[in-house]
Amino acid sequence: MAAFSEPHFDAYQAANFGNATVFDMVRPEMRHLVDPHWSQFPPMNPLWHSILGFAIFVLGLVSMAGNYVVISIFTSAKNLRTPSNLLVVNLAVSDFLMMFFMGPPMVYNCMKQTWVLGPLYCQLYAAFGSLFGCVSIWSMTMIAFDRYNVIVKGLSAKPMTNGSALTKIAVIWVLSLLWTAAPFFGWNRYVPEGNMTACGTDYITKTWNSRSYIFLYALFVYWTPLFLIIYSYFFILKAVSAHEKSMRDQAKKMNVASLRSSEAQNQSTECKLAKVALMTISLWFMAWTPYLIINFTGVIGGTKISPLATIWGSLFAKANAVYNPIVYGISHPKYQEALYKKYPSLACGGGNNNANDSQSVASDATQATAEKA
């Protein structure tokens, strides 16, 4: 009979008679953090909690496994210990920690259909999400900018050293910590989200103190990184396209079909790189745009955000930690070789691919720039 006395059961049972709200799902110790906005909605159907909990459980397992393998390979293989790959390792560490600290609590709360871990861990949970989200976003931005520096500027670029890479990583963590700590000191606050199984920044309160944080936070973790990533890949594509054109023009002057051994493959370099750029930007956009829309909808207040709508921000953002190892780690040719040696059962297609098959698009472009210089 104990299960029938739990608040979430009573609230959903009452909802069948039309006299319960999301607020009735909240435990007494959490109610001071819940905005009255959510009291106008009925409790979410338990099926949605089950679906969300299962999805986060699967994403958590896949993400932690994938990022662990990336960290293991990049730190153990000597030929992968480069300054650029330190940024990839930092991204994998951030994504691993995000799912490690946030996945299990959310799954547990989805089972209970409300936040049951108390106010303190609600704020810590939200802080973890903010911290690791910021670090991941800016790590991806620095990776894109590093590729821009190598491919567009070529030999004239100042090469990144281990020291400069570690400095960038340190700056990323420090700035992310500052933004994460701000709500603890009164600039906005961390509160339960509408689904009541996760916590995040307060985007419902209409005070200027709350709104200013959301606006500036979005500028720091969304608009600026998005602009830099698009900027970097735009000029990478432009540089590679210009180089390929110059190679074809030079071949015509010399009355040869090609200056390289495989013209067909080299002609597809631009297309391959365009696909990489499009995939990178699209995945980044899909991961973080739902949270931006939810936050701005709450801040502007033109549309009522439902509890069900708030689950998509958590789901898409955490999915980002799953495909980052694939985009930034597994696609690396030398990583594939090291993976085959250390974990033969995980390597796809073997480790003895020929150079043309295993060479990444970024490597092609970098080599092309070096040839041009």
GROMACS .gro file of C-alpha atoms in nm:
model
  373
    1MET     CA    1   0.000   0.000   0.000
    2ALA     CA    2   0.299   0.232   0.042
    3ALA     CA    3   0.325   0.292  -0.331
    4PHE     CA    4  -0.029   0.430  -0.340
    5SER     CA    5   0.060   0.703  -0.092
    6GLU     CA    6   0.342   0.852  -0.297
    7PRO     CA    7   0.271   1.211  -0.418
    8HIS     CA    8   0.325   1.136  -0.786
    9PHE     CA    9   0.071   0.851  -0.783
   10ASP     CA   10  -0.192   1.054  -0.603
   11ALA     CA   11  -0.138   1.349  -0.839
   12TYR     CA   12  -0.175   1.143  -1.155
   13GLN     CA   13  -0.478   0.961  -1.014
   14ALA     CA   14  -0.634   1.297  -0.934
   15ALA     CA   15  -0.546   1.421  -1.282
   16ASN     CA   16  -0.784   1.165  -1.426
   17PHE     CA   17  -1.057   1.365  -1.258
   18GLY     CA   18  -0.919   1.695  -1.386
   19ASN     CA   19  -0.822   1.851  -1.052
   20ALA     CA   20  -0.441   1.811  -1.037
   21THR     CA   21  -0.151   2.009  -1.183
   22VAL     CA   22   0.222   1.966  -1.229
   23PHE     CA   23   0.268   2.148  -0.898
   24ASP     CA   24   0.093   1.860  -0.721
   25MET     CA   25   0.371   1.631  -0.842
   26VAL     CA   26   0.637   1.833  -0.662
   27ARG     CA   27   0.765   1.723  -0.325
   28PRO     CA   28   0.721   1.976  -0.041
   29GLU     CA   29   1.093   2.054  -0.008
   30MET     CA   30   1.110   2.149  -0.378
   31ARG     CA   31   0.803   2.371  -0.406
   32HIS     CA   32   0.979   2.698  -0.323
   33LEU     CA   33   1.187   2.652  -0.641
   34VAL     CA   34   0.893   2.582  -0.873
   35ASP     CA   35   0.749   2.877  -1.066
   36PRO     CA   36   0.367   2.921  -1.052
   37HIS     CA   37   0.373   2.901  -1.433
   38TRP     CA   38   0.374   2.520  -1.412
   39SER     CA   39   0.065   2.503  -1.192
   40GLN     CA   40  -0.159   2.566  -1.494
   41PHE     CA   41  -0.066   2.233  -1.657
   42PRO     CA   42  -0.181   1.881  -1.570
   43PRO     CA   43   0.084   1.621  -1.477
   44MET     CA   44   0.265   1.458  -1.766
   45ASN     CA   45   0.152   1.113  -1.866
   46PRO     CA   46   0.380   0.853  -1.700
   47LEU     CA   47   0.446   0.708  -2.045
   48TRP     CA   48   0.647   1.018  -2.136
   49HIS     CA   49   0.857   0.981  -1.822
   50SER     CA   50   0.923   0.618  -1.914
   51ILE     CA   51   1.022   0.706  -2.271
   52LEU     CA   52   1.250   0.988  -2.156
   53GLY     CA   53   1.410   0.774  -1.885
   54PHE     CA   54   1.478   0.489  -2.128
   55ALA     CA   55   1.619   0.728  -2.390
   56ILE     CA   56   1.855   0.893  -2.140
   57PHE     CA   57   1.961   0.549  -2.011
   58VAL     CA   58   2.058   0.433  -2.361
   59LEU     CA   59   2.224   0.764  -2.450
   60GLY     CA   60   2.419   0.756  -2.126
   61LEU     CA   61   2.558   0.407  -2.182
   62VAL     CA   62   2.653   0.475  -2.545
   63SER     CA   63   2.802   0.817  -2.467
   64MET     CA   64   3.014   0.706  -2.172
   65ALA     CA   65   3.142   0.402  -2.361
   66GLY     CA   66   3.222   0.602  -2.675
   67ASN     CA   67   3.392   0.889  -2.494
   68TYR     CA   68   3.589   0.652  -2.270
   69VAL     CA   69   3.728   0.475  -2.576
   70VAL     CA   70   3.819   0.811  -2.735
   71ILE     CA   71   4.000   0.924  -2.418
   72SER     CA   72   4.176   0.588  -2.387
   73ILE     CA   73   4.297   0.582  -2.746
   74PHE     CA   74   4.408   0.944  -2.773
   75THR     CA   75   4.600   0.932  -2.443
   76SER     CA   76   4.767   0.594  -2.495
   77ALA     CA   77   4.879   0.620  -2.860
   78LYS     CA   78   5.198   0.827  -2.888
   79ASN     CA   79   5.130   0.939  -3.244
   80LEU     CA   80   4.796   1.085  -3.132
   81ARG     CA   81   4.937   1.299  -2.851
   82THR     CA   82   4.932   1.620  -3.051
   83PRO     CA   83   4.823   1.968  -2.937
   84SER     CA   84   4.516   1.958  -3.163
   85ASN     CA   85   4.406   1.626  -3.020
   86LEU     CA   86   4.420   1.767  -2.667
   87LEU     CA   87   4.109   1.963  -2.764
   88VAL     CA   88   3.942   1.641  -2.878
   89VAL     CA   89   4.031   1.472  -2.549
   90ASN     CA   90   3.895   1.770  -2.356
   91LEU     CA   91   3.568   1.742  -2.549
   92ALA     CA   92   3.547   1.369  -2.473
   93VAL     CA   93   3.619   1.427  -2.102
   94SER     CA   94   3.348   1.692  -2.081
   95ASP     CA   95   3.091   1.476  -2.260
   96PHE     CA   96   3.177   1.173  -2.045
   97LEU     CA   97   3.140   1.371  -1.723
   98MET     CA   98   2.812   1.522  -1.842
   99MET     CA   99   2.649   1.183  -1.886
  100PHE     CA  100   2.818   1.034  -1.578
  101PHE     CA  101   2.683   1.303  -1.344
  102MET     CA  102   2.353   1.378  -1.518
  103GLY     CA  103   2.236   1.054  -1.678
  104PRO     CA  104   2.170   0.836  -1.370
  105PRO     CA  105   1.987   1.107  -1.167
  106MET     CA  106   1.756   1.186  -1.458
  107VAL     CA  107   1.676   0.819  -1.518
  108TYR     CA  108   1.599   0.776  -1.147
  109ASN     CA  109   1.376   1.082  -1.137
  110CYS     CA  110   1.194   0.967  -1.449
  111MET     CA  111   1.116   0.643  -1.265
  112LYS     CA  112   0.970   0.849  -0.979
  113GLN     CA  113   0.801   1.093  -1.222
  114THR     CA  114   0.927   1.394  -1.023
  115TRP     CA  115   1.251   1.531  -0.874
  116VAL     CA  116   1.323   1.333  -0.557
  117LEU     CA  117   1.688   1.418  -0.488
  118GLY     CA  118   1.628   1.744  -0.301
  119PRO     CA  119   1.696   2.114  -0.368
  120LEU     CA  120   2.075   2.097  -0.330
  121TYR     CA  121   2.131   1.828  -0.588
  122CYS     CA  122   1.880   1.999  -0.818
  123GLN     CA  123   2.108   2.302  -0.823
  124LEU     CA  124   2.422   2.088  -0.859
  125TYR     CA  125   2.261   1.894  -1.143
  126ALA     CA  126   2.177   2.214  -1.328
  127ALA     CA  127   2.528   2.347  -1.263
  128PHE     CA  128   2.683   2.030  -1.405
  129GLY     CA  129   2.472   2.070  -1.717
  130SER     CA  130   2.577   2.431  -1.759
  131LEU     CA  131   2.945   2.362  -1.693
  132PHE     CA  132   2.990   2.058  -1.914
  133GLY     CA  133   2.765   2.204  -2.184
  134CYS     CA  134   2.976   2.520  -2.202
  135VAL     CA  135   3.302   2.324  -2.207
  136SER     CA  136   3.178   2.094  -2.484
  137ILE     CA  137   3.050   2.381  -2.697
  138TRP     CA  138   3.370   2.582  -2.671
  139SER     CA  139   3.587   2.274  -2.723
  140MET     CA  140   3.406   2.212  -3.053
  141THR     CA  141   3.453   2.579  -3.139
  142MET     CA  142   3.827   2.565  -3.070
  143ILE     CA  143   3.859   2.247  -3.278
  144ALA     CA  144   3.691   2.423  -3.572
  145PHE     CA  145   3.912   2.730  -3.526
  146ASP     CA  146   4.225   2.511  -3.507
  147ARG     CA  147   4.130   2.350  -3.839
  148TYR     CA  148   4.076   2.697  -3.983
  149ASN     CA  149   4.419   2.805  -3.860
  150VAL     CA  150   4.594   2.502  -4.015
  151ILE     CA  151   4.404   2.474  -4.343
  152VAL     CA  152   4.335   2.838  -4.432
  153LYS     CA  153   4.655   2.998  -4.306
  154GLY     CA  154   4.873   2.697  -4.384
  155LEU     CA  155   5.245   2.728  -4.316
  156SER     CA  156   5.207   3.097  -4.229
  157ALA     CA  157   4.996   3.006  -3.926
  158LYS     CA  158   5.150   2.992  -3.583
  159PRO     CA  159   5.144   2.622  -3.491
  160MET     CA  160   4.961   2.527  -3.177
  161THR     CA  161   5.183   2.383  -2.906
  162ASN     CA  162   5.093   2.168  -2.608
  163GLY     CA  163   5.124   2.478  -2.392
  164SER     CA  164   4.889   2.689  -2.602
  165ALA     CA  165   4.641   2.401  -2.627
  166LEU     CA  166   4.641   2.356  -2.249
  167THR     CA  167   4.602   2.731  -2.206
  168LYS     CA  168   4.294   2.729  -2.431
  169ILE     CA  169   4.150   2.437  -2.238
  170ALA     CA  170   4.213   2.613  -1.906
  171VAL     CA  171   4.044   2.932  -2.032
  172ILE     CA  172   3.744   2.729  -2.151
  173TRP     CA  173   3.700   2.568  -1.809
  174VAL     CA  174   3.750   2.891  -1.615
  175LEU     CA  175   3.500   3.091  -1.822
  176SER     CA  176   3.251   2.804  -1.809
  177LEU     CA  177   3.289   2.786  -1.430
  178LEU     CA  178   3.223   3.158  -1.400
  179TRP     CA  179   2.898   3.132  -1.597
  180THR     CA  180   2.802   2.823  -1.400
  181ALA     CA  181   2.868   2.988  -1.064
  182ALA     CA  182   2.672   3.307  -1.139
  183PRO     CA  183   2.327   3.167  -1.043
  184PHE     CA  184   2.465   3.062  -0.703
  185PHE     CA  185   2.537   3.430  -0.635
  186GLY     CA  186   2.198   3.567  -0.733
  187TRP     CA  187   2.229   3.622  -1.108
  188ASN     CA  188   1.942   3.400  -1.221
  189ARG     CA  189   1.893   3.069  -1.033
  190TYR     CA  190   1.874   2.694  -1.086
  191VAL     CA  191   1.524   2.546  -1.065
  192PRO     CA  192   1.330   2.234  -1.171
  193GLU     CA  193   1.224   2.231  -1.536
  194GLY     CA  194   0.863   2.181  -1.637
  195ASN     CA  195   0.890   1.802  -1.663
  196MET     CA  196   1.008   1.803  -1.297
  197THR     CA  197   1.268   1.533  -1.362
  198ALA     CA  198   1.555   1.769  -1.449
  199CYS     CA  199   1.680   2.109  -1.337
  200GLY     CA  200   1.822   2.406  -1.526
  201THR     CA  201   1.839   2.785  -1.536
  202ASP     CA  202   1.528   2.987  -1.455
  203TYR     CA  203   1.387   3.107  -1.787
  204ILE     CA  204   1.034   3.170  -1.656
  205THR     CA  205   1.091   3.456  -1.412
  206LYS     CA  206   1.042   3.787  -1.594
  207THR     CA  207   1.277   4.006  -1.387
  208TRP     CA  208   1.560   4.185  -1.564
  209ASN     CA  209   1.807   3.998  -1.339
  210SER     CA  210   1.684   3.667  -1.475
  211ARG     CA  211   1.642   3.779  -1.835
  212SER     CA  212   1.983   3.946  -1.861
  213TYR     CA  213   2.156   3.623  -1.762
  214ILE     CA  214   1.964   3.421  -2.023
  215PHE     CA  215   2.039   3.675  -2.298
  216LEU     CA  216   2.411   3.704  -2.221
  217TYR     CA  217   2.446   3.332  -2.155
  218ALA     CA  218   2.295   3.260  -2.497
  219LEU     CA  219   2.541   3.505  -2.653
  220PHE     CA  220   2.834   3.327  -2.485
  221VAL     CA  221   2.735   2.962  -2.538
  222TYR     CA  222   2.522   2.972  -2.853
  223TRP     CA  223   2.549   3.267  -3.089
  224THR     CA  224   2.923   3.334  -3.061
  225PRO     CA  225   3.031   2.968  -3.094
  226LEU     CA  226   2.785   2.912  -3.380
  227PHE     CA  227   2.919   3.216  -3.567
  228LEU     CA  228   3.282   3.104  -3.516
  229ILE     CA  229   3.211   2.748  -3.631
  230ILE     CA  230   3.030   2.866  -3.945
  231TYR     CA  231   3.301   3.125  -4.011
  232SER     CA  232   3.578   2.866  -3.975
  233TYR     CA  233   3.423   2.606  -4.204
  234PHE     CA  234   3.320   2.865  -4.463
  235PHE     CA  235   3.680   2.979  -4.511
  236ILE     CA  236   3.810   2.621  -4.491
  237LEU     CA  237   3.583   2.529  -4.781
  238LYS     CA  238   3.687   2.844  -4.967
  239ALA     CA  239   4.059   2.770  -4.921
  240VAL     CA  240   4.030   2.407  -5.031
  241SER     CA  241   3.818   2.503  -5.332
  242ALA     CA  242   4.074   2.764  -5.438
  243HIS     CA  243   4.358   2.515  -5.401
  244GLU     CA  244   4.181   2.247  -5.605
  245LYS     CA  245   4.110   2.501  -5.880
  246SER     CA  246   4.473   2.610  -5.893
  247MET     CA  247   4.583   2.247  -5.920
  248ARG     CA  248   4.348   2.187  -6.212
  249ASP     CA  249   4.461   2.507  -6.387
  250GLN     CA  250   4.827   2.408  -6.343
  251ALA     CA  251   4.754   2.063  -6.487
  252LYS     CA  252   4.599   2.223  -6.797
  253LYS     CA  253   4.905   2.443  -6.852
  254MET     CA  254   5.128   2.137  -6.833
  255ASN     CA  255   4.899   1.943  -7.069
  256VAL     CA  256   4.850   1.661  -6.821
  257ALA     CA  257   4.530   1.512  -6.692
  258SER     CA  258   4.625   1.563  -6.331
  259LEU     CA  259   4.913   1.659  -6.105
  260ARG     CA  260   4.810   1.381  -5.872
  261SER     CA  261   4.762   1.008  -5.895
  262SER     CA  262   4.386   1.010  -5.849
  263GLU     CA  263   4.213   1.310  -6.000
  264ALA     CA  264   3.866   1.172  -5.936
  265GLN     CA  265   3.937   1.146  -5.566
  266ASN     CA  266   4.096   1.487  -5.545
  267GLN     CA  267   3.804   1.646  -5.726
  268SER     CA  268   3.574   1.511  -5.455
  269THR     CA  269   3.773   1.669  -5.173
  270GLU     CA  270   3.560   1.983  -5.179
  271CYS     CA  271   3.241   1.778  -5.172
  272LYS     CA  272   3.368   1.562  -4.885
  273LEU     CA  273   3.476   1.862  -4.684
  274ALA     CA  274   3.144   2.033  -4.750
  275LYS     CA  275   2.967   1.727  -4.611
  276VAL     CA  276   3.188   1.729  -4.302
  277ALA     CA  277   3.120   2.098  -4.245
  278LEU     CA  278   2.748   2.059  -4.302
  279MET     CA  279   2.730   1.760  -4.068
  280THR     CA  280   2.929   1.933  -3.794
  281ILE     CA  281   2.722   2.250  -3.805
  282SER     CA  282   2.391   2.065  -3.839
  283LEU     CA  283   2.456   1.834  -3.544
  284TRP     CA  284   2.568   2.126  -3.330
  285PHE     CA  285   2.260   2.323  -3.432
  286MET     CA  286   2.024   2.033  -3.358
  287ALA     CA  287   2.181   1.969  -3.018
  288TRP     CA  288   2.159   2.316  -2.870
  289THR     CA  289   1.881   2.497  -3.057
  290PRO     CA  290   1.595   2.326  -2.865
  291TYR     CA  291   1.733   2.464  -2.537
  292LEU     CA  292   1.769   2.810  -2.692
  293ILE     CA  293   1.408   2.804  -2.814
  294ILE     CA  294   1.280   2.688  -2.475
  295ASN     CA  295   1.478   2.953  -2.288
  296PHE     CA  296   1.385   3.238  -2.520
  297THR     CA  297   1.020   3.135  -2.526
  298GLY     CA  298   1.019   3.151  -2.148
  299VAL     CA  299   1.205   3.481  -2.133
  300ILE     CA  300   0.992   3.654  -2.395
  301GLY     CA  301   0.672   3.500  -2.262
  302GLY     CA  302   0.478   3.513  -2.585
  303THR     CA  303   0.390   3.144  -2.576
  304LYS     CA  304   0.315   2.916  -2.284
  305ILE     CA  305   0.579   2.645  -2.247
  306SER     CA  306   0.429   2.309  -2.158
  307PRO     CA  307   0.606   2.057  -1.932
  308LEU     CA  308   0.620   1.813  -2.224
  309ALA     CA  309   0.804   2.066  -2.441
  310THR     CA  310   1.085   2.095  -2.185
  311ILE     CA  311   1.196   1.734  -2.227
  312TRP     CA  312   1.335   1.797  -2.576
  313GLY     CA  313   1.606   2.034  -2.456
  314SER     CA  314   1.752   1.768  -2.225
  315LEU     CA  315   1.719   1.493  -2.482
  316PHE     CA  316   1.884   1.670  -2.775
  317ALA     CA  317   2.164   1.822  -2.566
  318LYS     CA  318   2.258   1.486  -2.416
  319ALA     CA  319   2.245   1.322  -2.760
  320ASN     CA  320   2.528   1.559  -2.852
  321ALA     CA  321   2.754   1.362  -2.618
  322VAL     CA  322   2.684   1.047  -2.820
  323TYR     CA  323   2.782   1.158  -3.170
  324ASN     CA  324   3.072   1.384  -3.069
  325PRO     CA  325   3.304   1.079  -3.030
  326ILE     CA  326   3.204   0.971  -3.380
  327VAL     CA  327   3.248   1.313  -3.543
  328TYR     CA  328   3.568   1.417  -3.366
  329GLY     CA  329   3.729   1.087  -3.268
  330ILE     CA  330   3.634   0.779  -3.463
  331SER     CA  331   3.653   0.962  -3.799
  332HIS     CA  332   4.023   1.035  -3.733
  333PRO     CA  333   4.232   0.796  -3.952
  334LYS     CA  334   4.515   0.745  -3.703
  335TYR     CA  335   4.256   0.693  -3.432
  336GLN     CA  336   4.107   0.409  -3.638
  337GLU     CA  337   4.446   0.242  -3.663
  338ALA     CA  338   4.508   0.275  -3.288
  339LEU     CA  339   4.156   0.150  -3.216
  340TYR     CA  340   4.221  -0.160  -3.426
  341LYS     CA  341   4.539  -0.233  -3.233
  342LYS     CA  342   4.397  -0.179  -2.885
  343TYR     CA  343   4.036  -0.294  -2.933
  344PRO     CA  344   4.029  -0.516  -3.245
  345SER     CA  345   3.666  -0.612  -3.189
  346LEU     CA  346   3.557  -0.245  -3.202
  347ALA     CA  347   3.736  -0.153  -3.524
  348CYS     CA  348   3.525  -0.144  -3.839
  349GLY     CA  349   3.684  -0.262  -4.160
  350GLY     CA  350   4.020  -0.346  -4.006
  351GLY     CA  351   4.326  -0.138  -3.946
  352ASN     CA  352   4.513  -0.199  -4.268
  353ASN     CA  353   4.324   0.032  -4.497
  354ASN     CA  354   4.529   0.193  -4.770
  355ALA     CA  355   4.629   0.554  -4.738
  356ASN     CA  356   4.359   0.685  -4.965
  357ASP     CA  357   4.084   0.502  -4.778
  358SER     CA  358   4.197   0.596  -4.431
  359GLN     CA  359   4.292   0.955  -4.491
  360SER     CA  360   4.048   1.202  -4.342
  361VAL     CA  361   3.912   1.499  -4.529
  362ALA     CA  362   4.077   1.738  -4.285
  363SER     CA  363   4.412   1.567  -4.343
  364ASP     CA  364   4.363   1.594  -4.719
  365ALA     CA  365   4.296   1.964  -4.692
  366THR     CA  366   4.589   2.024  -4.458
  367GLN     CA  367   4.825   1.838  -4.688
  368ALA     CA  368   4.692   2.026  -4.988
  369THR     CA  369   4.755   2.359  -4.818
  370ALA     CA  370   5.108   2.255  -4.732
  371GLU     CA  371   5.171   2.157  -5.095
  372LYS     CA  372   5.041   2.492  -5.213
  373ALA     CA  373   5.267   2.678  -4.973
   0.00000   0.00000   0.00000
